Coordinates of C-alpha atoms and ligand atoms in Angstrom, one line a residue:
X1 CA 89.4 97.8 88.9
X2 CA 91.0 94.4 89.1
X3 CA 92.7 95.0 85.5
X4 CA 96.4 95.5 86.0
X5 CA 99.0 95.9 83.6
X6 CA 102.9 95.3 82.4
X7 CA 105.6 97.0 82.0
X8 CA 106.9 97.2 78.0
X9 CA 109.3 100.2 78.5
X10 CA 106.8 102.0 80.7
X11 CA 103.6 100.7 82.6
X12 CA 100.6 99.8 80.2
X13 CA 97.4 98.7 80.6
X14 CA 97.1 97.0 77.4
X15 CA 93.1 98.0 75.9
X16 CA 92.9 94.9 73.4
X17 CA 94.6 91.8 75.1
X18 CA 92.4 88.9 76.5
X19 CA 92.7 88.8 80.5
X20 CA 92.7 86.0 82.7
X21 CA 92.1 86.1 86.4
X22 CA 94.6 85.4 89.4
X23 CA 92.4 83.6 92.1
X24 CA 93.2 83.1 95.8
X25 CA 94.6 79.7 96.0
X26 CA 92.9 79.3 99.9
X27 CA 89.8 81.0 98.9
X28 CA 89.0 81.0 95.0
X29 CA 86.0 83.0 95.5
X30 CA 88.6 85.8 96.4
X31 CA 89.7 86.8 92.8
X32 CA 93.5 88.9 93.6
X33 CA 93.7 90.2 89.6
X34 CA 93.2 90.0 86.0
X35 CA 96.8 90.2 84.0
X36 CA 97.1 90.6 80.2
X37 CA 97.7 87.4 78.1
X38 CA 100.4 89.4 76.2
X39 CA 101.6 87.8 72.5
X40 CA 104.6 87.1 70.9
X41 CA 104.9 90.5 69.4
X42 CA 104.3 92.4 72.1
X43 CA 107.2 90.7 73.8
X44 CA 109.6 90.8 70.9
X45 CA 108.8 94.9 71.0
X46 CA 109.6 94.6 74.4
X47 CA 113.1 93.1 74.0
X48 CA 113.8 95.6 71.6
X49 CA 112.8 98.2 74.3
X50 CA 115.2 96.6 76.7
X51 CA 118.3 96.4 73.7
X52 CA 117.2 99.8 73.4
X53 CA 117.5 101.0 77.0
X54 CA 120.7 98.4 77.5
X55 CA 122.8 101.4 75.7
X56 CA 122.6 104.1 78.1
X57 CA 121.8 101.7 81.4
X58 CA 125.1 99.7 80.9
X59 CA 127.1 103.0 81.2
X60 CA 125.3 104.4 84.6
X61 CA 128.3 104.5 87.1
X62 CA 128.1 102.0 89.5
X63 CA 127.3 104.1 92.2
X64 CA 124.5 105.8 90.7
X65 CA 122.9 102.0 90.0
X66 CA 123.5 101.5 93.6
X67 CA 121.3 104.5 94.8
X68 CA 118.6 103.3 92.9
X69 CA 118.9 100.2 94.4
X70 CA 119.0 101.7 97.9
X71 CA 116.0 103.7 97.6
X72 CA 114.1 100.6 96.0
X73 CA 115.2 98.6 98.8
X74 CA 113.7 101.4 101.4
X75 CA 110.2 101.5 99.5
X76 CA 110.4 97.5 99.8
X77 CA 110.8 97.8 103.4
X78 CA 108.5 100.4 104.0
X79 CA 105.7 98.8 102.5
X80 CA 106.5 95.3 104.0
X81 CA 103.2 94.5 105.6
X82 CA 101.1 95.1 102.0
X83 CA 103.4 92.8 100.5
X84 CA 103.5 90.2 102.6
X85 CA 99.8 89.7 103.0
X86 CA 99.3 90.7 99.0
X87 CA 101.7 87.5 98.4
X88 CA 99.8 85.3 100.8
X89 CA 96.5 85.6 99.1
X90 CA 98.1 85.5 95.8
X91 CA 100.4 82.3 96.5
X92 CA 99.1 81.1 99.8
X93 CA 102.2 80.7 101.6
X94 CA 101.9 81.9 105.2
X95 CA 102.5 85.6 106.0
X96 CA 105.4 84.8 108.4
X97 CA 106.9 82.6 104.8
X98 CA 105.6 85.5 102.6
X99 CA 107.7 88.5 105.2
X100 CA 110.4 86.4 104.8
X101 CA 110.6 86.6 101.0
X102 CA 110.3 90.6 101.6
X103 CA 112.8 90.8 103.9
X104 CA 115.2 88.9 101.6
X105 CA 114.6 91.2 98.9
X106 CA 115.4 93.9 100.7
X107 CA 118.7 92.5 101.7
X108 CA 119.1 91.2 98.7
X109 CA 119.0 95.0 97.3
X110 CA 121.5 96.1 99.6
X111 CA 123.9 93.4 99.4
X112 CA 124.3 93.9 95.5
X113 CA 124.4 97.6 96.0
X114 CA 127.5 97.5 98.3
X115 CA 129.2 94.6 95.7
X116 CA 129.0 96.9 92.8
X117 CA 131.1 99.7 93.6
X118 CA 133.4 97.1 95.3
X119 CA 136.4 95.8 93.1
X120 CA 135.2 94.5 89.9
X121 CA 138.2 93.1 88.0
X122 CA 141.8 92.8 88.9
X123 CA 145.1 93.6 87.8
X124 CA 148.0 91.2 86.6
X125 CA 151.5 91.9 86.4
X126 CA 152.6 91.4 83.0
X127 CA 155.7 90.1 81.4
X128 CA 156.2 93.1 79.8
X129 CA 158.2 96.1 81.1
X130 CA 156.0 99.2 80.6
X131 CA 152.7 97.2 80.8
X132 CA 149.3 97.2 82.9
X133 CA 146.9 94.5 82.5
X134 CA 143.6 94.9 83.7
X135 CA 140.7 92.8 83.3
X136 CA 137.1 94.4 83.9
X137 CA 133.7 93.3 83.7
X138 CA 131.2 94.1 82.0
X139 CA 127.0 93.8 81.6
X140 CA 126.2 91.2 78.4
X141 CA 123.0 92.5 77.3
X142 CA 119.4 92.0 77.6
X143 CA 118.5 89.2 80.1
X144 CA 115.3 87.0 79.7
X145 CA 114.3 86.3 83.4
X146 CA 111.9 83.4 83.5
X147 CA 110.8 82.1 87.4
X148 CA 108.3 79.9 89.0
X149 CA 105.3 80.7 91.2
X150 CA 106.9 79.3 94.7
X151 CA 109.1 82.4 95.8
X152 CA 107.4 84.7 93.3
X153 CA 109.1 87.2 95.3
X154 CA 112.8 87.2 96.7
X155 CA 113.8 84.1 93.3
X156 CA 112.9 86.9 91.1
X157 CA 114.8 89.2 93.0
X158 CA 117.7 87.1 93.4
X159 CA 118.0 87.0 89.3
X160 CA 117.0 90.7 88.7
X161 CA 118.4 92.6 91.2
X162 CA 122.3 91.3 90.0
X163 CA 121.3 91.6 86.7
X164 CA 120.7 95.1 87.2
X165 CA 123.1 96.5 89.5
X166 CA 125.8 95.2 86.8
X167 CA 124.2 97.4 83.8
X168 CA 122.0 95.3 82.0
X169 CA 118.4 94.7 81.5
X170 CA 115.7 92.9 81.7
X171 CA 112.6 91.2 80.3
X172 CA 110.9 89.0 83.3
X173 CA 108.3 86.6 83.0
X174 CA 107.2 85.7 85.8
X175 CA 104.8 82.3 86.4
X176 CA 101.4 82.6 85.5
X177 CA 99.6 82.4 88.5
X178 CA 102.1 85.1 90.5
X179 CA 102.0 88.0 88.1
X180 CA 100.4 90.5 91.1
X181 CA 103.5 90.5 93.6
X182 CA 105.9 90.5 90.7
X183 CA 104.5 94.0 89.8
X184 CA 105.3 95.5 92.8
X185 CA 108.4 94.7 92.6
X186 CA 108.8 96.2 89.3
X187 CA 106.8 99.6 90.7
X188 CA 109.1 99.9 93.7
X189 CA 112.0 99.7 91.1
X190 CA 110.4 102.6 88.8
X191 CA 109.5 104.7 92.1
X192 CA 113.2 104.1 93.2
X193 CA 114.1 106.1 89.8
X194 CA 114.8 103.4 87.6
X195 CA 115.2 104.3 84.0
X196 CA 112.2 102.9 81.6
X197 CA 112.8 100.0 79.8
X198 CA 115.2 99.2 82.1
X199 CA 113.2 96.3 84.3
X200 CA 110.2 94.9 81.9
X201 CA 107.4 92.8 82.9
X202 CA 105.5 90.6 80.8
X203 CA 102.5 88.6 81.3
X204 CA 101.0 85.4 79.4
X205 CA 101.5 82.3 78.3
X206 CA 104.9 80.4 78.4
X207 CA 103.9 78.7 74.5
X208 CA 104.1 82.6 73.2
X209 CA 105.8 84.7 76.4
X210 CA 108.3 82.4 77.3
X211 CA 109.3 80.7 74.0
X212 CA 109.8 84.2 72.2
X213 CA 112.0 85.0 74.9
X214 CA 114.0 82.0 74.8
X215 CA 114.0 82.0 71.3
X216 CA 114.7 85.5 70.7
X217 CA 118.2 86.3 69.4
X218 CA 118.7 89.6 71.0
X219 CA 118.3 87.8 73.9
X220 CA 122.1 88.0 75.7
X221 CA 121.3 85.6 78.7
X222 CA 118.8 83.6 80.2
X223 CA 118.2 82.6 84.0
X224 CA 115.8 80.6 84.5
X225 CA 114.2 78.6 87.2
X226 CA 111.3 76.0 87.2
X227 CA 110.9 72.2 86.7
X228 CA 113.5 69.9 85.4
X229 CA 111.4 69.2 82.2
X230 CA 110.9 73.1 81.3
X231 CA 114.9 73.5 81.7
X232 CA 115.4 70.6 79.4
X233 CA 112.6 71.8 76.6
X234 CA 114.9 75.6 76.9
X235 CA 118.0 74.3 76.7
X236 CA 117.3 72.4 73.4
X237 CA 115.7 74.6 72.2
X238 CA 118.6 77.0 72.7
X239 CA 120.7 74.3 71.6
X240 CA 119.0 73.6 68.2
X241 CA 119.2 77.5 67.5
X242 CA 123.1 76.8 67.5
X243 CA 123.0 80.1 69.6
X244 CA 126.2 81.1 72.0
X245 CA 124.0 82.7 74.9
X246 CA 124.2 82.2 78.3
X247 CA 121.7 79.9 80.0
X248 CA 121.6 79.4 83.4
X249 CA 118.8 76.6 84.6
X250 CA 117.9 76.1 88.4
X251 CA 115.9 72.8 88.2
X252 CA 114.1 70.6 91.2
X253 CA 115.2 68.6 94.0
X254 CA 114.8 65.1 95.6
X255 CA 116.3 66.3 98.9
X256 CA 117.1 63.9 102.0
X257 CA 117.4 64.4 104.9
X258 CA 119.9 61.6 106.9
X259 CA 119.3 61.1 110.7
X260 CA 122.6 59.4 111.8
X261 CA 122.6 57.0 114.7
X262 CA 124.8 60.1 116.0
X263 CA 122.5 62.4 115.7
X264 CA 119.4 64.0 117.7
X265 CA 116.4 62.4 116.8
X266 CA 113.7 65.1 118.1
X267 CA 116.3 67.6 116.4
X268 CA 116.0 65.7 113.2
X269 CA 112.1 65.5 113.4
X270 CA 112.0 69.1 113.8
X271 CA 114.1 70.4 110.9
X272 CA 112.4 67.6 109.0
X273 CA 108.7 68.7 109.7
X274 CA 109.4 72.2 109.2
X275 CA 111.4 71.5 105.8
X276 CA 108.9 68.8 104.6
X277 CA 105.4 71.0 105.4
X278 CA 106.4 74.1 105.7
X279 CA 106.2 76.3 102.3
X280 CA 103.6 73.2 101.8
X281 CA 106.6 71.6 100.2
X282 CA 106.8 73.6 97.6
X283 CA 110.4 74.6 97.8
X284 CA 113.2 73.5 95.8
X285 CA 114.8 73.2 98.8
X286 CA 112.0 71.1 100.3
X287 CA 113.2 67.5 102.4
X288 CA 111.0 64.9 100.8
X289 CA 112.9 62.2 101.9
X290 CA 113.5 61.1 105.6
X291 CA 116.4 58.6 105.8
X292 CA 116.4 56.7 109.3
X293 CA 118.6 53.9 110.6
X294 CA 117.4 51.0 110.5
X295 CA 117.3 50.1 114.4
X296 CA 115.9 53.4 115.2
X297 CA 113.3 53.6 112.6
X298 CA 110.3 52.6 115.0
X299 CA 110.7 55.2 117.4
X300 CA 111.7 58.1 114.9
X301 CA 108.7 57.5 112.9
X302 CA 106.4 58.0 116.0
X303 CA 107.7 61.1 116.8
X304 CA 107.7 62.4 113.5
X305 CA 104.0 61.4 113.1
X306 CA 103.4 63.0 117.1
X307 CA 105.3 66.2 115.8
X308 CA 103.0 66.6 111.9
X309 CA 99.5 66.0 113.6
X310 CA 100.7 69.2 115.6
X311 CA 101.4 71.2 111.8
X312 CA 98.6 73.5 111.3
X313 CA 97.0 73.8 108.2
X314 CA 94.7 76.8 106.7
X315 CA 94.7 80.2 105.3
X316 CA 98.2 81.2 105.5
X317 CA 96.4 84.9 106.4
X318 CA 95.5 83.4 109.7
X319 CA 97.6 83.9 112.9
X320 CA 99.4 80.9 113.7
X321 CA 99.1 78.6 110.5
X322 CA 102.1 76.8 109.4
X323 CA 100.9 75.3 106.3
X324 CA 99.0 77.2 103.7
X325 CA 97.1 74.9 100.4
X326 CA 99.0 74.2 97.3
X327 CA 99.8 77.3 94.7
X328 CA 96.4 75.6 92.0
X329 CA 94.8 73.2 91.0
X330 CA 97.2 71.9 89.0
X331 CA 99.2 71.5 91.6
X332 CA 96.3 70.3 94.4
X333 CA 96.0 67.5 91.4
X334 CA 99.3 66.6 91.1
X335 CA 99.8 66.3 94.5
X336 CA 97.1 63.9 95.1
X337 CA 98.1 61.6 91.8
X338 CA 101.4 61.1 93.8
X339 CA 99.6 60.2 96.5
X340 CA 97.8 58.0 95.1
X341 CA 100.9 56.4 93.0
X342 CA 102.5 55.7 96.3
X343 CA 99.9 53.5 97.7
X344 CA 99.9 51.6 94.5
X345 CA 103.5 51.0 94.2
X346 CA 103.1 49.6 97.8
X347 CA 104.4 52.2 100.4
X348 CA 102.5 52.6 103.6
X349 CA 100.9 55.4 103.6
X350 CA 101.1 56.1 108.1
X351 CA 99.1 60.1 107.3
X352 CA 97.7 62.2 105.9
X353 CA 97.6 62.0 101.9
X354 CA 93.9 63.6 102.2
X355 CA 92.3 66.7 100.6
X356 CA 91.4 68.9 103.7
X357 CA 87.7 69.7 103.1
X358 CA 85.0 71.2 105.6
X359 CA 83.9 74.9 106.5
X360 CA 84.2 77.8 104.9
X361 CA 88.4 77.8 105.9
X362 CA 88.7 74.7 103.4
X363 CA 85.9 74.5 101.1
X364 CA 86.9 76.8 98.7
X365 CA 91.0 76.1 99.0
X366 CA 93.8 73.5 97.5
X367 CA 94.1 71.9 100.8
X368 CA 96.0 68.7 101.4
X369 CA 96.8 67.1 104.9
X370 CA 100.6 66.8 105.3
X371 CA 101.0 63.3 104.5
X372 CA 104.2 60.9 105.8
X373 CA 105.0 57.6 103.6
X374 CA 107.0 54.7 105.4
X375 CA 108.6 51.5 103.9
X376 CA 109.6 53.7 100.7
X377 CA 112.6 52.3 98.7
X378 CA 114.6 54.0 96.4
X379 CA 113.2 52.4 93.1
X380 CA 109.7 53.9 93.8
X381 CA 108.8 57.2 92.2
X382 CA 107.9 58.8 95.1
X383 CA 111.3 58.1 96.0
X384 CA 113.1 59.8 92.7
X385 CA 110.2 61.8 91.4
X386 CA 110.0 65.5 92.9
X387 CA 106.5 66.3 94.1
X388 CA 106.1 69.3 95.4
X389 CA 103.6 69.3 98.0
X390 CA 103.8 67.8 101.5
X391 CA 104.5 64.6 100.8
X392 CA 107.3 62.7 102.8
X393 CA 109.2 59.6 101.8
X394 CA 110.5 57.8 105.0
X395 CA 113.0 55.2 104.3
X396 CA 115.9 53.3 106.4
X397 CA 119.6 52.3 106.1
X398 CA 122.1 50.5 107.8
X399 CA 125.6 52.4 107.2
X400 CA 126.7 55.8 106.6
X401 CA 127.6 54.7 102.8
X402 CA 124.6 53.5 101.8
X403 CA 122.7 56.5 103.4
X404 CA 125.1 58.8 101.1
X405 CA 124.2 55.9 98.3
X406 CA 120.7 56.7 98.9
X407 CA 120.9 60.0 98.7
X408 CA 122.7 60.1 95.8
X409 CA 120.6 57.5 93.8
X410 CA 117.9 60.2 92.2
X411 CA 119.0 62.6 88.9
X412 CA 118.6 65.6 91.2
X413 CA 121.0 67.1 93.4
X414 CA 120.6 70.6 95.2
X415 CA 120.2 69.8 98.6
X416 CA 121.5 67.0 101.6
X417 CA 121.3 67.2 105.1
X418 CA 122.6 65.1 107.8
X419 CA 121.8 65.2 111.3
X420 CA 125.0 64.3 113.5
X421 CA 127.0 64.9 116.8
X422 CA 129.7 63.5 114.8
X423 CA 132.0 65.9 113.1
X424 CA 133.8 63.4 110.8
X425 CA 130.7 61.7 109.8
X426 CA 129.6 65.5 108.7
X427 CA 132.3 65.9 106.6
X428 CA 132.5 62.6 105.3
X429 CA 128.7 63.4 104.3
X430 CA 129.8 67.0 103.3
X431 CA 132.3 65.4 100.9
X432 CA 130.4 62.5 99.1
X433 CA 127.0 63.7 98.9
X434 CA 126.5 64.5 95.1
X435 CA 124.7 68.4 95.7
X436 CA 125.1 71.7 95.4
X437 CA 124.1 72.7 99.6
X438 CA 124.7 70.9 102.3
X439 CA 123.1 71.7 105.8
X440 CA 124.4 69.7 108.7
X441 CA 122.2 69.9 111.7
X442 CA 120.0 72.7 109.6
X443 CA 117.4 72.4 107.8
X444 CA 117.4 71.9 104.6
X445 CA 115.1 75.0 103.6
X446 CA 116.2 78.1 104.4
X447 CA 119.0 79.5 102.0
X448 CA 121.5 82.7 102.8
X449 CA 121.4 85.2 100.1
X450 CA 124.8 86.2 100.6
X451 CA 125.7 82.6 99.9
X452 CA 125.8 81.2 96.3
X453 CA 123.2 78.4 95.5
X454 CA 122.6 76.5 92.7
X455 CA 122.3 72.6 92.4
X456 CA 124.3 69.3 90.3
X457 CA 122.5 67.0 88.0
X458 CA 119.4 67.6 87.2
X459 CA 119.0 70.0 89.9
X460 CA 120.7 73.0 87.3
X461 CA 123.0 73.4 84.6
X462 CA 125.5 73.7 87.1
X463 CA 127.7 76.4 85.4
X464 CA 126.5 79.5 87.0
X465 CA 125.7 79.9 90.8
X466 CA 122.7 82.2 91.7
X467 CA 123.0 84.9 95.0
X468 CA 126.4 85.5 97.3
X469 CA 129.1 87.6 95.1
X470 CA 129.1 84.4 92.6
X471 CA 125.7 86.1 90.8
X472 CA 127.7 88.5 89.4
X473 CA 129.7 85.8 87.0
X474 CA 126.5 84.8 85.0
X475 CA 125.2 88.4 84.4
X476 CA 128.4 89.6 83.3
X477 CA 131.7 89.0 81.1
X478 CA 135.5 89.8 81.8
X479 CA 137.8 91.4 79.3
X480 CA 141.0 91.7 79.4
X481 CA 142.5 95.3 78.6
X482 CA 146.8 95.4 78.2
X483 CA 148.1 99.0 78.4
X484 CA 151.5 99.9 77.6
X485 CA 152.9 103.4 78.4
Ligands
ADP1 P1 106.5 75.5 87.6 O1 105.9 74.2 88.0 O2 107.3 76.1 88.6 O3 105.5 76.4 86.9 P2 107.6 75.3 85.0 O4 109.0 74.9 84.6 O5 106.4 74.8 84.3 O6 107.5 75.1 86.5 O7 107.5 76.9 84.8 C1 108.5 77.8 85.3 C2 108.4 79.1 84.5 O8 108.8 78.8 83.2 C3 107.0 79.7 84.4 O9 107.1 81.1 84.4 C4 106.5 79.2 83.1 O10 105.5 80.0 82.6 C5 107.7 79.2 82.3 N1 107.7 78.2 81.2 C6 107.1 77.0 81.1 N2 107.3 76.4 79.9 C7 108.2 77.2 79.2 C8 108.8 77.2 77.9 N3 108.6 76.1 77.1 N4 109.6 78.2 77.5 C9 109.8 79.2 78.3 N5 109.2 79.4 79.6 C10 108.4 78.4 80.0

């Protein structure tokens, strides 16, 4: 029985809804799923089941959300090996990549369950004799969660899991192609002794899905994350409504990573490689860009081609794989158009930027070679665009400034790093570098969930930060309460 269902309220198997299949990205012989292509009405019923449940979830005592979280958080860890390997064949990440976004979730659980029954307002003294003032906050409402396919586990999570443990509740799409992964989480949730209707899960396309719950005005808040054109198309849309609802938009990334002349070179290869290849690139907090100095440039580029023929690619189920194929075809295609729009634009292509084929490992998978660009300058689009696949822009500079220049000169900005054994060059970097993260001598993947995240530009709306404590400000609102006695 490959049919699985959603959650509307409770789980359902819906009897009359077209299905489409979820296919294993390194192996699409291996179907993983069928999933409901559920229609507007079914998802405006099921924001009215979440408004619905909104009036007794929102006044649970804090502590009694945070033992549901606790308990969802054990059945997470518990079943940590499933999980990893069921995200694996459903996105094709590597297990070691796909334990990772468990483990996060997990803590991710806890953290938010500790924050809540922490302080959650303050007190000011007031001008008044005879007067408390108080401010407290409180959960806004139903919240339309709406995430890509490339953490279809812990980014959820990161959105939900706040959203939740302040009292509200939630309708989550979740992208097309990752809907299996995203229902454990939601089952984990109910077994924990979540309330129904509490945590929804819907399954279809974004034209009907998605735009109803955009569109929808007993929507209280959106978080979404996805591509910069997507955030643009909901924030108009949004905008034409002349609605007053929170939006919070976590866009893409350009993101470079600087080698100073200060810096280690085989360090910088290394957190460049991983961050370029690793995930297969398809991270928002990817490095796509390489920025070398000038006089340095022959030498670093040798090693960094030495260290990527060493990157092994194949079914991120296999022991000892470090790169698993792209997400779909859609993806595998656009991947390959990049590839082919850096050659024309006159970049040197020094390897890779070929499909893998050969065997029954890469025959029936979205397999590309990791594939390393030199001479790229910054007017070229595989120098602005983001791609997300393994595809590396190496380019060169002669001062610090222009490096930060450089880095600045796309309309995204989540992520810098520099490499350095300088410490005022790093915070002269830290400082001028037009983002939302910097990683000095880090990599530029590889985010802390107890730290908040979000990008500039057209990396995010940049009003709300996702993860850390700062999650809390999006999914909820302050009032002010003055109390004379
Ligand atoms: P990605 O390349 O990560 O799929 P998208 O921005 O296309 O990036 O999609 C991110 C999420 O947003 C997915 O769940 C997708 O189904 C959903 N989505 C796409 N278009 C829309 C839209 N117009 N309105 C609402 N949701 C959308």
């Amino acid at each position: 029985m490959s049919e699985r269902g959603v959650y509307i309220g409770r789980y359902v198997v819906p009897k009359d809804r077209e299905y489409y299949e979820i296919r294993n990205p390194a192996d699409t012989r291996q179907l993983v799923a069928k999933f409901p292509k559920l229609t507007r009405e079914d998802t405006r019923g099921t924001i009215a089941i979440a408004k619905d449940a909104f009036l007794k979830w929102s006044k649970t005592l804090p502590v009694e959300r945070a033992k549901i979280l606790y308990k969802a958080a054990e059945i997470i860890e518990s079943r940590a090996n499933d999980l990893a390997k069921l995200l694996t064949m459903e996105e094709g990440k590597t297990l070691a990549d796909s334990m990772f976004e468990v483990i996060r979730t997990v803590n991710l659980l806890r953290f938010y369950a500790g924050l809540i029954v922490k302080d959650m307002g303050k007190v000011i003294p007031s001008q008044d004799r005879n007067t408390i003032i108080l401010t407290t906050r409180e959960p806004l409402g139903v919240i339309a969660v709406i995430t890509p396919w490339n953490f279809p586990l812990s980014l959820p999570a990161w959105k939900i899991i706040p959203a939740i443990a302040t009292g509200n509740t939630v309708v989550w799409k979740p992208a097309s192609i990752t809907p299996t992964i995203a229902l454990e989480l939601v089952k984990a949730f109910y077994e924990a002794g979540l309330p129904e209707g509490v945590l929804n899960l819907v399954t279809g396309p974004a034209s009907e899905v998605g735009d109803e719950l955009v569109t929808n005005r007993e929507v209280d808040a959106i978080t979404f994350t996805g591509s910069l054109q997507t955030g643009r198309e909901i924030n108009e849309k949004v905008g034409r409504q002349n609605r007053f609802v929170r939006i919070q938009l976590e866009l893409g990334g350009k993101n470079a990573m600087v080698l100073s002349k200060n810096g280690d070179a085989n360090l910088a290869v290394e957190l460049t490689v991983r961050s370029a290849f690793g995930l297969t690139g398809q991270a928002c907090t990817a490095t796509s860009r390489f920025l070398v100095p000038e006089d340095m440039h022959d030498e670093v580029l040798s090693k960094l081609i030495e260290r990527t023929k060493k990157v092994v690619v194949g079914n991120g189920l296999r022991q000892g794989v470090d790169m698993g194929p792209l997400a779909s075809r859609e993806q595998y295609e656009k991947v390959l158009g990049y590839i082919e729009i850096g050659k024309n634009e006159g970049a040197k292509l020094v390897y890779g930027g070929q499909p893998i084929k050969g065997g029954e490992e890469f025959d029936y998978g979205y397999f590309v070679m990791p594939t390393i660009f030199d001479q790229v300058t910054p007017d070229m689009r595989i120098a602005k665009e983001e791609i997300f696949g393994p595809v590396l822009a190496v380019m060169t500079y002669r001062t610090l400034d222009e490096a930060i220049d450089i880095v600045n000169s796309t309309e995204y900005g989540l992520i810098a790093g520099i490499i350095t054994r300088d410490i005022s060059e790093a915070a002269k970097f830290a400082e001028n570098v037009k983002v939302g993260v910097v990683k000095v001598n880090k990599p530029t993947i590889g985010l802390e969930p107890w730290v908040p995240y979000g990008g500039v530009k057209g990396s995010g709306n940049d009003i709300y930060k996702e993860m850390g404590e700062e999650a809390i400000e999006f999914f909820t609102r302050i009032k002010a309460t003055y109390i004379g006695y």
